[in-house]
XYZ file of C-alpha atoms in Angstrom:
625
model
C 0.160 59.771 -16.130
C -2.134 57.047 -14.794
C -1.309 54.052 -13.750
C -2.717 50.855 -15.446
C -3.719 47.953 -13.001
C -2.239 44.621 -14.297
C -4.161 42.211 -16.568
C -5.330 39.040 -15.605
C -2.193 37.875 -17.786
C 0.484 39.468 -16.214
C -0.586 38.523 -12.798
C -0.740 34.754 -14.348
C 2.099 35.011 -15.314
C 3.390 36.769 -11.797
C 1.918 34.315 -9.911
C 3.802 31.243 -11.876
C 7.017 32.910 -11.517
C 6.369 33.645 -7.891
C 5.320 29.949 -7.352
C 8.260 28.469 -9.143
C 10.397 30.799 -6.967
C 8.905 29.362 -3.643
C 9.367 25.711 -5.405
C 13.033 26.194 -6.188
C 13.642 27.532 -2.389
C 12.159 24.747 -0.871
C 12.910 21.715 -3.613
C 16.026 23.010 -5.060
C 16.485 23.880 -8.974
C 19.773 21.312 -8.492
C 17.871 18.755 -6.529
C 18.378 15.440 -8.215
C 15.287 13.498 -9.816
C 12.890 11.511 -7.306
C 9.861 8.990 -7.508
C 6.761 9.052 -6.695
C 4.674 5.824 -6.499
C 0.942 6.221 -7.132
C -0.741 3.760 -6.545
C -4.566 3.211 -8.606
C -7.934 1.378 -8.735
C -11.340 1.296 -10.391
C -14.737 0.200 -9.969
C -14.776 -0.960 -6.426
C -18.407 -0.998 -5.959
C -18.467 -1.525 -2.317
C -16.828 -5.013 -2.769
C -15.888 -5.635 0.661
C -15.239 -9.438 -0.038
C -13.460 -11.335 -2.712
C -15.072 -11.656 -5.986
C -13.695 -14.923 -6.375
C -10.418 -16.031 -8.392
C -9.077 -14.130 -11.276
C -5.428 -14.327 -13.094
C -2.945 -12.126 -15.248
C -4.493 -13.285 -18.099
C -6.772 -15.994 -19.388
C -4.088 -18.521 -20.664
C -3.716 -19.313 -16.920
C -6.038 -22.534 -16.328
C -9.291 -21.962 -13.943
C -7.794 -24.206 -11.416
C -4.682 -22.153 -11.201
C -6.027 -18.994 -10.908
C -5.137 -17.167 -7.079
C -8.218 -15.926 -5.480
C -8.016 -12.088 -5.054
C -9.349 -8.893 -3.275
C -11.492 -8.798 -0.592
C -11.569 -4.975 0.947
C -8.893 -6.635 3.702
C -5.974 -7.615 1.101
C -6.566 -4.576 -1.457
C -5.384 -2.567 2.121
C -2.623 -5.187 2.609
C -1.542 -4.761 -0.940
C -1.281 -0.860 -0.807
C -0.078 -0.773 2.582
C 3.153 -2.760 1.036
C 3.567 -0.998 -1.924
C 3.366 2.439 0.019
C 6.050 0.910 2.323
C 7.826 0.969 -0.917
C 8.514 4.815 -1.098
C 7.354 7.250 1.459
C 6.351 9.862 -1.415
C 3.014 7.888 -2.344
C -0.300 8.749 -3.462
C -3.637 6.420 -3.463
C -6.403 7.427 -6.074
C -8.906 5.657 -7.675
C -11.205 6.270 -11.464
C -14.434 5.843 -9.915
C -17.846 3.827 -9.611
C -16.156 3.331 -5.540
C -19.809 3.023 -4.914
C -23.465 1.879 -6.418
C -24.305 -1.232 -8.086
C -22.752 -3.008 -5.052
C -22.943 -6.376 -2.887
C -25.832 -6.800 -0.664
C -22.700 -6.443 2.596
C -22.559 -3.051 1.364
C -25.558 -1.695 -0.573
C -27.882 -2.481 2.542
C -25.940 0.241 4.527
C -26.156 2.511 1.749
C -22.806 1.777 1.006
C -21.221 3.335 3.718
C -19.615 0.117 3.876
C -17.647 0.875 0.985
C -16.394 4.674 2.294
C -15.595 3.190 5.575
C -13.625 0.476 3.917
C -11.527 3.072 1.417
C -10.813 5.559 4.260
C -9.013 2.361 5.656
C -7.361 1.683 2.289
C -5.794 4.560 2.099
C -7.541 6.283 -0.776
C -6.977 10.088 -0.857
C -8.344 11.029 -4.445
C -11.474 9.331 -6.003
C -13.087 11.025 -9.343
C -16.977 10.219 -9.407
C -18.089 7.624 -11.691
C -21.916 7.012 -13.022
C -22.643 4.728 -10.624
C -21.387 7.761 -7.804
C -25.205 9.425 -8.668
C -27.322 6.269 -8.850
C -29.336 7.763 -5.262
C -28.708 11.540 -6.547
C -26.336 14.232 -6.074
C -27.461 14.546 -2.320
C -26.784 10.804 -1.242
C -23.264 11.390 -3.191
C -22.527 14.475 -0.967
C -23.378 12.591 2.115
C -21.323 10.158 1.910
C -18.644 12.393 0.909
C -19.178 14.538 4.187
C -20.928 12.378 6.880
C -23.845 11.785 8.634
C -26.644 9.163 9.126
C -29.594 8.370 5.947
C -32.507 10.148 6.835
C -35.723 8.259 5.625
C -39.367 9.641 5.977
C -37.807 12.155 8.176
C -36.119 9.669 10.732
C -32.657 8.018 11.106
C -32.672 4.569 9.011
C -32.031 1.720 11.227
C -29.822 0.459 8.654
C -27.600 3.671 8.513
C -24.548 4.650 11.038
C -23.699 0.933 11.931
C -20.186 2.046 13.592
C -21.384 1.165 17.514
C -21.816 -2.594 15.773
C -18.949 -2.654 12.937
C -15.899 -0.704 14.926
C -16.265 2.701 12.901
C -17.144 6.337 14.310
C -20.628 7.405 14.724
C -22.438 9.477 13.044
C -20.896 7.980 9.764
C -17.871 9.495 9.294
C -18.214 10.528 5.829
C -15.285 9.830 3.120
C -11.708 10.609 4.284
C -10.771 11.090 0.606
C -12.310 14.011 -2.052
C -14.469 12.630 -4.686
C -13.575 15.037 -7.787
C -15.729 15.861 -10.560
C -14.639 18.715 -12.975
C -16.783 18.050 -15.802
C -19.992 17.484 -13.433
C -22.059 20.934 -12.778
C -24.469 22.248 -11.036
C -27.212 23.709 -13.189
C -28.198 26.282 -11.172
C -24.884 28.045 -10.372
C -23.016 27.000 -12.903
C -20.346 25.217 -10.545
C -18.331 22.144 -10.089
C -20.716 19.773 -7.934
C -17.513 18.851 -6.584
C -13.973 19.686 -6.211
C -12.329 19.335 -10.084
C -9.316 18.397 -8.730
C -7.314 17.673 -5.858
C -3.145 18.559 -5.473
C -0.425 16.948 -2.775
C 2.865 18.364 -2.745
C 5.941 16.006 -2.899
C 9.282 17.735 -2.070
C 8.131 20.956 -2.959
C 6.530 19.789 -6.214
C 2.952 20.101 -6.740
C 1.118 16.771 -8.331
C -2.814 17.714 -9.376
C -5.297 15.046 -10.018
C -8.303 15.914 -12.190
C -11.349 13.690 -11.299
C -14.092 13.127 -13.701
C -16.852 11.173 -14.800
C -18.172 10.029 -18.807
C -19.673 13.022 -20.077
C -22.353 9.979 -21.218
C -23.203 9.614 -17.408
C -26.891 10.982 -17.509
C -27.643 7.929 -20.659
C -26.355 5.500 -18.051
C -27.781 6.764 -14.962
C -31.754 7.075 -14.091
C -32.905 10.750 -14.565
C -33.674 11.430 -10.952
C -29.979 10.376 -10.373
C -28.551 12.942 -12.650
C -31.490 16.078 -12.110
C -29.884 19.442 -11.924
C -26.256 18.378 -13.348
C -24.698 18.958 -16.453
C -22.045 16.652 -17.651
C -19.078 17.994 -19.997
C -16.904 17.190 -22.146
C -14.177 15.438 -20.386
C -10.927 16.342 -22.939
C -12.152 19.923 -22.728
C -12.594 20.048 -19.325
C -9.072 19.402 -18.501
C -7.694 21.831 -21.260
C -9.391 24.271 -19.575
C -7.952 23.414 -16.240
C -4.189 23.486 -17.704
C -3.683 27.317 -17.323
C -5.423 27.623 -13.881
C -2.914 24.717 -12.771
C -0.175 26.452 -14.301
C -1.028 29.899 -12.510
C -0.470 27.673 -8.815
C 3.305 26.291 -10.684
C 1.680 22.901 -11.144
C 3.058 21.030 -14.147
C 2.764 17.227 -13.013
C -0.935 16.656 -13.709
C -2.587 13.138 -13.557
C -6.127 12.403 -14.953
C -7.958 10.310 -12.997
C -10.891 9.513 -15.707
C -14.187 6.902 -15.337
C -14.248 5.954 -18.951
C -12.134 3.523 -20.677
C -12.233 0.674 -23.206
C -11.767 -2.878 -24.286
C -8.349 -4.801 -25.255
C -8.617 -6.736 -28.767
C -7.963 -10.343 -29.095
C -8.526 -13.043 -26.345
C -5.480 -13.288 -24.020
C -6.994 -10.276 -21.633
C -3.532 -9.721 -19.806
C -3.469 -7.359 -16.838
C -0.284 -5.387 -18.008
C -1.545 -6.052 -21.984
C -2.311 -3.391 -25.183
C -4.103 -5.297 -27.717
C -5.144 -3.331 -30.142
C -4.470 -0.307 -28.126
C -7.851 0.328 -27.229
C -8.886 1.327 -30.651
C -12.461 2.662 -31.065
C -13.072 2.944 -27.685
C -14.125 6.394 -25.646
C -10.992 6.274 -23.403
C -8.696 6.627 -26.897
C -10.727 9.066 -28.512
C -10.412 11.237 -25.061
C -6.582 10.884 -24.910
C -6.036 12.170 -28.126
C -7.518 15.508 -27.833
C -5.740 15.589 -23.812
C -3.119 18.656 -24.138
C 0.431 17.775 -23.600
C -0.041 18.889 -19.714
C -1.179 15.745 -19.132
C 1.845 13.151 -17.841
C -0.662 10.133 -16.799
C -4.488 8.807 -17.402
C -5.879 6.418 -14.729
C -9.199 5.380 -16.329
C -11.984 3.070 -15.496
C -15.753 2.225 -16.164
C -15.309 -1.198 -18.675
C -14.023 -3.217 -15.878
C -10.938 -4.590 -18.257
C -7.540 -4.491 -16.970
C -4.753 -2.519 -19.552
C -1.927 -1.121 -19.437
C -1.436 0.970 -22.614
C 0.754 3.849 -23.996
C -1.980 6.187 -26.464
C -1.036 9.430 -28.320
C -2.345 12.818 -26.983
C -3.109 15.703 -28.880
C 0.635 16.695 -29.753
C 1.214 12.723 -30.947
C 2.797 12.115 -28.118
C 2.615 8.327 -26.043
C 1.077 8.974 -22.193
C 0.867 5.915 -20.428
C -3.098 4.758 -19.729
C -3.911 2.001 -16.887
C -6.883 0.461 -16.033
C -6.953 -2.130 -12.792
C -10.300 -4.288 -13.875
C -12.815 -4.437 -10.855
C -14.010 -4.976 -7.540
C -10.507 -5.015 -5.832
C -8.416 -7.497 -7.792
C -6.218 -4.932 -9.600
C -4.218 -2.617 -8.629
C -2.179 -0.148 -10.672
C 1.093 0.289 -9.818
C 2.534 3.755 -10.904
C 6.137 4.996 -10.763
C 6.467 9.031 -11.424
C 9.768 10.398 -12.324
C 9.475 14.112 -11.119
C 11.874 16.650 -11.460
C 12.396 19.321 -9.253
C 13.512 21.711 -11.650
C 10.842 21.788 -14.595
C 8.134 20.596 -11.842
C 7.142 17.698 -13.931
C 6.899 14.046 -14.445
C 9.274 12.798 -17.038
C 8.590 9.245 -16.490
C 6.039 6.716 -15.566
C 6.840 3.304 -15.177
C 2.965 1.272 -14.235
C 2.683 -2.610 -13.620
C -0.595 -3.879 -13.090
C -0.229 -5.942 -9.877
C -2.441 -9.036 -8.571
C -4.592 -8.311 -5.188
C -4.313 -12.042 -3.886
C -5.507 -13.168 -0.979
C -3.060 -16.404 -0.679
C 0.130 -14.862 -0.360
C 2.081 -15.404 2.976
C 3.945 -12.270 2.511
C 0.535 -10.231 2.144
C -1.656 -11.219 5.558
C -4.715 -9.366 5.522
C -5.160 -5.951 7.002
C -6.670 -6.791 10.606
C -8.875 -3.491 10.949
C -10.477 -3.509 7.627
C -11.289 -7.386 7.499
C -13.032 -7.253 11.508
C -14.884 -3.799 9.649
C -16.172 -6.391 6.544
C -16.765 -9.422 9.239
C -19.173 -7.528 10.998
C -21.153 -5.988 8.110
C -21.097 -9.490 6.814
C -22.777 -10.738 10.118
C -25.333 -8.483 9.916
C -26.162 -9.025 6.744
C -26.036 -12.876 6.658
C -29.832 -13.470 7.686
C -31.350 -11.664 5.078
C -27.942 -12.929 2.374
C -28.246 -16.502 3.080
C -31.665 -17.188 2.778
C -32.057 -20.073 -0.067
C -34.746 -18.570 -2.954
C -34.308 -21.304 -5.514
C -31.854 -23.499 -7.638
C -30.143 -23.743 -10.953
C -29.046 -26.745 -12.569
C -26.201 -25.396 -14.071
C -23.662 -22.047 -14.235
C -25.566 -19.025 -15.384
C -22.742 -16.546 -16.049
C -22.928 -12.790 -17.083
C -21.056 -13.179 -19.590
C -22.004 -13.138 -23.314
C -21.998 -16.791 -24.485
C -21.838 -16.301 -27.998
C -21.199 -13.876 -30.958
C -25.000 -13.483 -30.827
C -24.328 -11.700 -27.502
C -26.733 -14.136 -25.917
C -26.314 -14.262 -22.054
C -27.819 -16.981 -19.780
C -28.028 -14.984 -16.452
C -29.683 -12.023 -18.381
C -32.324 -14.655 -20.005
C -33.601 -15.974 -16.361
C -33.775 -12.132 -14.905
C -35.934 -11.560 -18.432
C -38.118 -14.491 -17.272
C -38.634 -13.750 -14.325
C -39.629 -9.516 -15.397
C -42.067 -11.339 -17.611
C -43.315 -13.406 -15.126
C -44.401 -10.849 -12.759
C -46.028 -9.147 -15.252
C -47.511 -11.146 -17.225
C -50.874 -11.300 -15.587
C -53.974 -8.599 -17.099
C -53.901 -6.717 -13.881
C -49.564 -6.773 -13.515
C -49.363 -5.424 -17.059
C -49.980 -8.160 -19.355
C -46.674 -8.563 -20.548
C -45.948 -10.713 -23.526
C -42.260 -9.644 -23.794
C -39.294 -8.347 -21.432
C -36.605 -7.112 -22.633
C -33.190 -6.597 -20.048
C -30.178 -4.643 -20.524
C -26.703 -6.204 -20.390
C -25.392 -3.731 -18.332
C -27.773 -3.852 -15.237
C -26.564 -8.015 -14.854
C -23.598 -7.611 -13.013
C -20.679 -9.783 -12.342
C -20.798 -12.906 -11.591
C -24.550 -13.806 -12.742
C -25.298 -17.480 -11.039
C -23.230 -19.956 -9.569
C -23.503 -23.549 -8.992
C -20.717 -24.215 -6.700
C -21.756 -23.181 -3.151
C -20.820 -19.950 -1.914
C -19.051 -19.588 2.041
C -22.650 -19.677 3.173
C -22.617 -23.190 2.745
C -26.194 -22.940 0.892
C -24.854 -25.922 -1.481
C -24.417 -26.437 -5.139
C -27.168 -25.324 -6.886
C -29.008 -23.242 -4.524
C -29.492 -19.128 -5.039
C -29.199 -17.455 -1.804
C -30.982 -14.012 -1.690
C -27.440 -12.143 -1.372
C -26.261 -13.833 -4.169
C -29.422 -12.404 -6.316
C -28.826 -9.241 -5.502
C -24.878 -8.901 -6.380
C -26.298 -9.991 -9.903
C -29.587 -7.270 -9.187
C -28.268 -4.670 -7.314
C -29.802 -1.689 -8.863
C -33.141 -1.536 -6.919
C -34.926 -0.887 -10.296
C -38.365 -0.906 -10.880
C -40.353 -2.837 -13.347
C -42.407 -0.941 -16.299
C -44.525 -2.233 -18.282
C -45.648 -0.415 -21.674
C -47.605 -0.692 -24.963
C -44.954 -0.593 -28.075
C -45.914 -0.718 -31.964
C -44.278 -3.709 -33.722
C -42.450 -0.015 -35.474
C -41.288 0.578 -31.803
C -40.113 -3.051 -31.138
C -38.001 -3.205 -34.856
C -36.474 1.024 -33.694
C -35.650 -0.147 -30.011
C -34.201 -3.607 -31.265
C -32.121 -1.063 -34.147
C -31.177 1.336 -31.553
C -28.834 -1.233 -29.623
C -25.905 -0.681 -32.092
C -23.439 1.813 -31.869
C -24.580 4.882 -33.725
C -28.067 3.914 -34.593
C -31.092 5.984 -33.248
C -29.342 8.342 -30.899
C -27.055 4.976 -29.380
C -23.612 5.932 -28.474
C -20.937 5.925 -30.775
C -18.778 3.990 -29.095
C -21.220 1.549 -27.648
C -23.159 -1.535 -28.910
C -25.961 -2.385 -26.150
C -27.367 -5.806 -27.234
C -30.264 -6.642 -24.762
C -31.860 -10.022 -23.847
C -35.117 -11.142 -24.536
C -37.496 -13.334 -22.190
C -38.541 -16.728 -23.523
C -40.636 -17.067 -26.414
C -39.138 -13.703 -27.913
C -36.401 -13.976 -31.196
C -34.759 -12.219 -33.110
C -31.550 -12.237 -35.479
C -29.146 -9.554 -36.159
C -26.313 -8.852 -39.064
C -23.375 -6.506 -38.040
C -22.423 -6.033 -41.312
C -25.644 -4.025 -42.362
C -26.355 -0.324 -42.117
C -27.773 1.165 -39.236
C -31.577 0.389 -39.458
C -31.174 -2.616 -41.547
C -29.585 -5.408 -38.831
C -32.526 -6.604 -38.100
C -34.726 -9.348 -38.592
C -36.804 -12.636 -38.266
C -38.512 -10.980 -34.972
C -40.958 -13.547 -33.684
C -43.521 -14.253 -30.691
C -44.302 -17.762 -29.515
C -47.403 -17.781 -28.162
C -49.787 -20.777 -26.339
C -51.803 -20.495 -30.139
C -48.076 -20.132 -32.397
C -45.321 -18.210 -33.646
C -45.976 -14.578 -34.712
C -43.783 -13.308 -37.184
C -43.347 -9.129 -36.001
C -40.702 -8.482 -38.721
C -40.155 -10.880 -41.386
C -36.327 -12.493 -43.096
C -36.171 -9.603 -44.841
C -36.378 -6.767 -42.162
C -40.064 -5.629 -43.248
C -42.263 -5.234 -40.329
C -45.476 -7.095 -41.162
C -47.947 -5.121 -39.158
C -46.005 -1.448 -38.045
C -48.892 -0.962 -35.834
C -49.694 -3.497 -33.876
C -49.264 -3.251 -30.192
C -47.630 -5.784 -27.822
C -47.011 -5.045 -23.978
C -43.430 -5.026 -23.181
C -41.600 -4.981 -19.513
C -38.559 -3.126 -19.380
C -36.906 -1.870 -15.844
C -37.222 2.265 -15.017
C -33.949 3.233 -16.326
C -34.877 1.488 -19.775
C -38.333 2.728 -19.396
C -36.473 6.521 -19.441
C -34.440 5.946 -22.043
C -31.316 4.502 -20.465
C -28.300 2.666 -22.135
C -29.225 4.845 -25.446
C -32.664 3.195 -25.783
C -34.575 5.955 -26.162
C -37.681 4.775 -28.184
C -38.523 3.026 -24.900
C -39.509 6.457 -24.024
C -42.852 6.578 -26.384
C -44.319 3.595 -24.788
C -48.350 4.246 -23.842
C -50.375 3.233 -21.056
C -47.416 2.258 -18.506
C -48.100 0.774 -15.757
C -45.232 0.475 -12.784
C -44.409 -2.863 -11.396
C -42.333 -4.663 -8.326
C -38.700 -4.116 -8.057
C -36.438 -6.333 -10.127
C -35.007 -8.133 -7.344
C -38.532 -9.072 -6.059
C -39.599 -10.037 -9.160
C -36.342 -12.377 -9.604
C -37.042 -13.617 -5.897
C -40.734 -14.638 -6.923
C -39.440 -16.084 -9.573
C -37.029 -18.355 -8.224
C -39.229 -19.553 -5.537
C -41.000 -22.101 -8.437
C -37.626 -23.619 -8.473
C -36.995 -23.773 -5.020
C -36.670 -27.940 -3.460
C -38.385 -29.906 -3.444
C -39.063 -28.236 -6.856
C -36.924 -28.465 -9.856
C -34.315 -26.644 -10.493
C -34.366 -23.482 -13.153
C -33.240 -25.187 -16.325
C -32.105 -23.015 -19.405
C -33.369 -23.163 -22.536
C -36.289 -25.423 -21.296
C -39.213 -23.200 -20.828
C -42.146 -24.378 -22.988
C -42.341 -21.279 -24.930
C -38.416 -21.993 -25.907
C -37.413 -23.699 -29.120
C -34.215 -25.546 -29.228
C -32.434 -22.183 -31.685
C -30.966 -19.606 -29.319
C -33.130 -16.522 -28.454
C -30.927 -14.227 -30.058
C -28.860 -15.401 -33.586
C -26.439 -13.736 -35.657
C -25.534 -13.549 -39.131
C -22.240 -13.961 -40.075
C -19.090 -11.863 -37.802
C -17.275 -13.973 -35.540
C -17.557 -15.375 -32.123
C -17.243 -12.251 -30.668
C -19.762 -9.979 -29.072
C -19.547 -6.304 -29.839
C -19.855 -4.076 -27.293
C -18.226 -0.945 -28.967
C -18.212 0.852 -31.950
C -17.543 -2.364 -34.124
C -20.945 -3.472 -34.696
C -19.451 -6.497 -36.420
C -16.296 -8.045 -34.857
């Protein structure tokens, strides 16, 4: 008689009854029900001060909206609601770092870790903006240590002896998760997939991940060795490993998300329950395991209830960005099945003008002193604007004013024979970041009007570089084709409209099929107009060439514009934000000030026009809203 050794099964199955067993002797099977309050955010982006004023939705008037976050009050805020119930946990969706401020980016966002540790945060999933510098910048900041540049120490890294923080950098208190992000080479999680805290005996785990989308979003050298997977069958997968340690509560913490319908925007809202969008289609094929999604990546605030893959409602918050949300999250657990059987969120406020909520003292002297060292390069004056230049999309067209002057000013510094010889630039919606450019004076006191350099950069943050390329009129109708959602290899769930540099049209219809939107392309030139594709979406010469400027992660094929990727004879050019600085200078005093719509080469039609749709501009899979 031989005896069989036990299958992988049975000892599954043997190691979930022994872990229930040491759960019920230390929680109790007859323990009563108890809370847990989790508390969540998203898309911090090293904003270590306040992003300005913001509301719980947008029927609240401009002058009555409370100014909010500010790395100081999102720790005030958490440190209250954890006073709330000792069993707490802090977590956050991701994009904690990259694309951020000049206070933090400069440092190479150690800032922002150094800042979080002090928040509290304890589990952080990676977002795309965690790999902009690479997998080896992310890992460094997640363990420590100074940035190492041409083999020496850079004088901008490991600030603490000036800002109040350890030294060497102390590397991120919390674990940044990433289940669905692998190495190539050994087949293994970059990162932890998920993190678990015990709560009375009961085991909570939080899955951290990414959009499987990431490496379209991210520059190649960002995303080199990785593979990026499918995020609902990633945590399917994880279900039965969780279930072999007795864990049954399991909370997705997800960088991916989606867009409310309508207009009202409210913080604690569903409209339209996030229909079409990434986030919903990701929920639905979630197995029942999962009790809560904390998502991310679209900036929008929501608080929605979506069906999983058994039908079934889980609640699905999102906290908007840069510290003015935050998600708070109720779990019912019981000790007995080991789950959640309730979550009760409200989307809270981060303001800064409550007497109740005084700032916290050791974060806010952290983000005074990065701020002082950063103020003589921040507040240097580069040029003025005669009017708001927001990054928002101004129309149904999808037309967007900061995005215009950035496009001028990548054609500018490339329009000369030897820079390129640009005729056209063409910028990406994405890469203008929040809030484009102010009139009003910022706390530097630069006054209305005037761009300070710091201010630039929060709208330029990337560090991009400029490419510029020879494209067929073929190319320019494909590329201009390939910004709706579907089309040419773009996302499904993602309409990319991009904006055009003075002198450069073209009109689009949402209605039509993929291939077929667009139309009356044109060229205003010193000699005329050139008509590149005609009213009735024929391209009048396919293979005529025009030099276009795009930035790298265009140039590669980023943000699903992959025909950008045939361009001939490139030539690189300065970084964005130098090119923007150049720029502005010809509008610095005693100059005039940068004036939209006015350059010579304008005519008085918007660059970018739309038939029919509404006054909305679609940035998902509705091409025409």
């Amino acid at each position: 008689m031989h005896n069989r050794p036990l299958s992988k099964w049975t000892m599954a199955a043997l190691a979930a009854a022994l872990a229930a067993t040491v759960v019920a002797a230390c929680g109790g099977s007859d323990a009563p029900a108890f809370e847990v309050k989790l508390i969540g955010f998203n898309d911090y982006h090293g904003n270590l001060e306040s992003p300005g004023t913001f509301a719980q939705n947008t029927s609240v008037a401009p002058a009555q909206r409370p100014p909010v976050g500010g790395a100081e009050f999102v720790a005030a805020h958490v440190a209250r609601l954890k006073a709330q119930n000792p069993l707490n946990v802090v977590v956050s969706a991701g994009d904690s770092i990259g694309a951020s401020p000049l206070v933090s980016s400069l440092f190479f966002d150690e800032p922002a870790v150094e800042t979080l540790n002090r928040i509290g945060l304890e589990f952080n999933s990676v977002g795309n903006h965690e790999f902009d510098k690479g997998s080896a910048e992310l890992l460094r900041l997640q363990n420590g240590g100074c940035k190492v540049s041409g083999g020496q120490q850079d004088p901008n890294s490991c600030k603490g002896a000036a800002v109040g923080t350890p030294v060497p950098f102390e590397g991120g208190k919390f674990k940044w998760l990433a289940a669905n992000v692998v190495a190539g080479a050994t087949g293994k999680p970059l990162l932890p997939a998920y993190g678990v805290k015990e709560f009375r005996g009961v085991k909570v785990a939080f899955v951290g991940m990414t959009l499987k989308a990431t490496p379209t979003i991210v520059t190649p050298s960002g995303v080199a060795g990785l593979d990026f997977r499918d995020e609902a069958d990633t945590v399917n997968a994880l279900v039965p490993e969780l279930r072999t340690q007795g864990i049954e509560a399991v909370v997705v913490l997800l960088h991916e998300g989606g867009v409310q319908s309508g207009t009202l925007s409210d913080i604690n809202g569903c409209e339209g329950k996030l229909a079409g969008s990434p986030i919903a289609g990701i929920v639905r094929r979630l197995d029942p395991a999962v009790d809560l999604v904390v998502s991310g990546h679209t900036h929008s605030a929501y608080n929605c209830r979506l069906p999983n893959k058994a039908g079934v409602e889980i609640p699905v918050t999102s906290a908007s960005s840069f510290g003015r949300v935050l998600t708070d999250a109720d779990l019912t657990i019981d000790p007995k099945s080991r789950d959640i059987t309730k979550v009760a969120v409200t989307n809270r406020l981060v303001t800064r003008n409550d007497p109740a909520v005084p700032a916290a003292a050791n974060v806010a002297s952290i983000v005074s002193a990065y701020r002082s060292l950063v103020a003589p390069i921040a507040n240097q004056v580069i040029g003025a604007i005669s009017t708001d230049l927001r990054n928002t999309r101004a129309d149904g067209a999808c037309n967007m004013r900061a995005g215009e002057l950035i496009a001028d000013a990548m054609l500018a510094a490339t329009r000369a024979a030897g820079f390129g010889g640009a005729q056209i630039a063409l910028m990406n919606g994405g890469g203008v970041r929040n809030p484009g450019f102010t009139f009003a004076s910022s706390s530097a006191g630069e006054g209305d009007g005037n761009v300070t350099y710091g201010e630039a950069f929060t709208v330029q943050p990337f560090g991009n570089s400029l490419v510029t390329m020879t494209l067929t009129a073929q190319d320019l109708k494909d590329v201009l084709e390939e910004q709706f959602a579907g089309c040419q290899g773009q996302s499904a769930t993602a309409t990319r409209v991009m904006l055009p540099s003075a002198g450069f049209k073209y009109t689009w219809d949402g209605a039509k099929a993929c291939n077929a939107r667009i139309s009356n392309v044109s060229l205003r030139t010193g000699s005329g107009v050139e008509t590149i594709v005609d009213a009735a979406g024929v391209v009048t010469d396919p293979a005529r060439s025009y030099r276009v400027t795009v930035n790298n992660f265009m140039a590669d094929g980023g943000d699903g514009y992959s025909t950008f990727a045939k361009g001939q004879n490139r030539l690189g050019g300065p970084q964005d934000i130098d090119a923007l600085t150049a720029f502005m200078a010809r509008y610095k005093a005693p100059a005039a000030p940068y004036v939209p719509g006015v350059d010579p080469l304008d005519a008085s039609t918007p660059r970018i026009q739309r038939v029919g749709g509404s006054s909305i501009c679609p940035t998902g899979a509705n091409t025409n809203p």
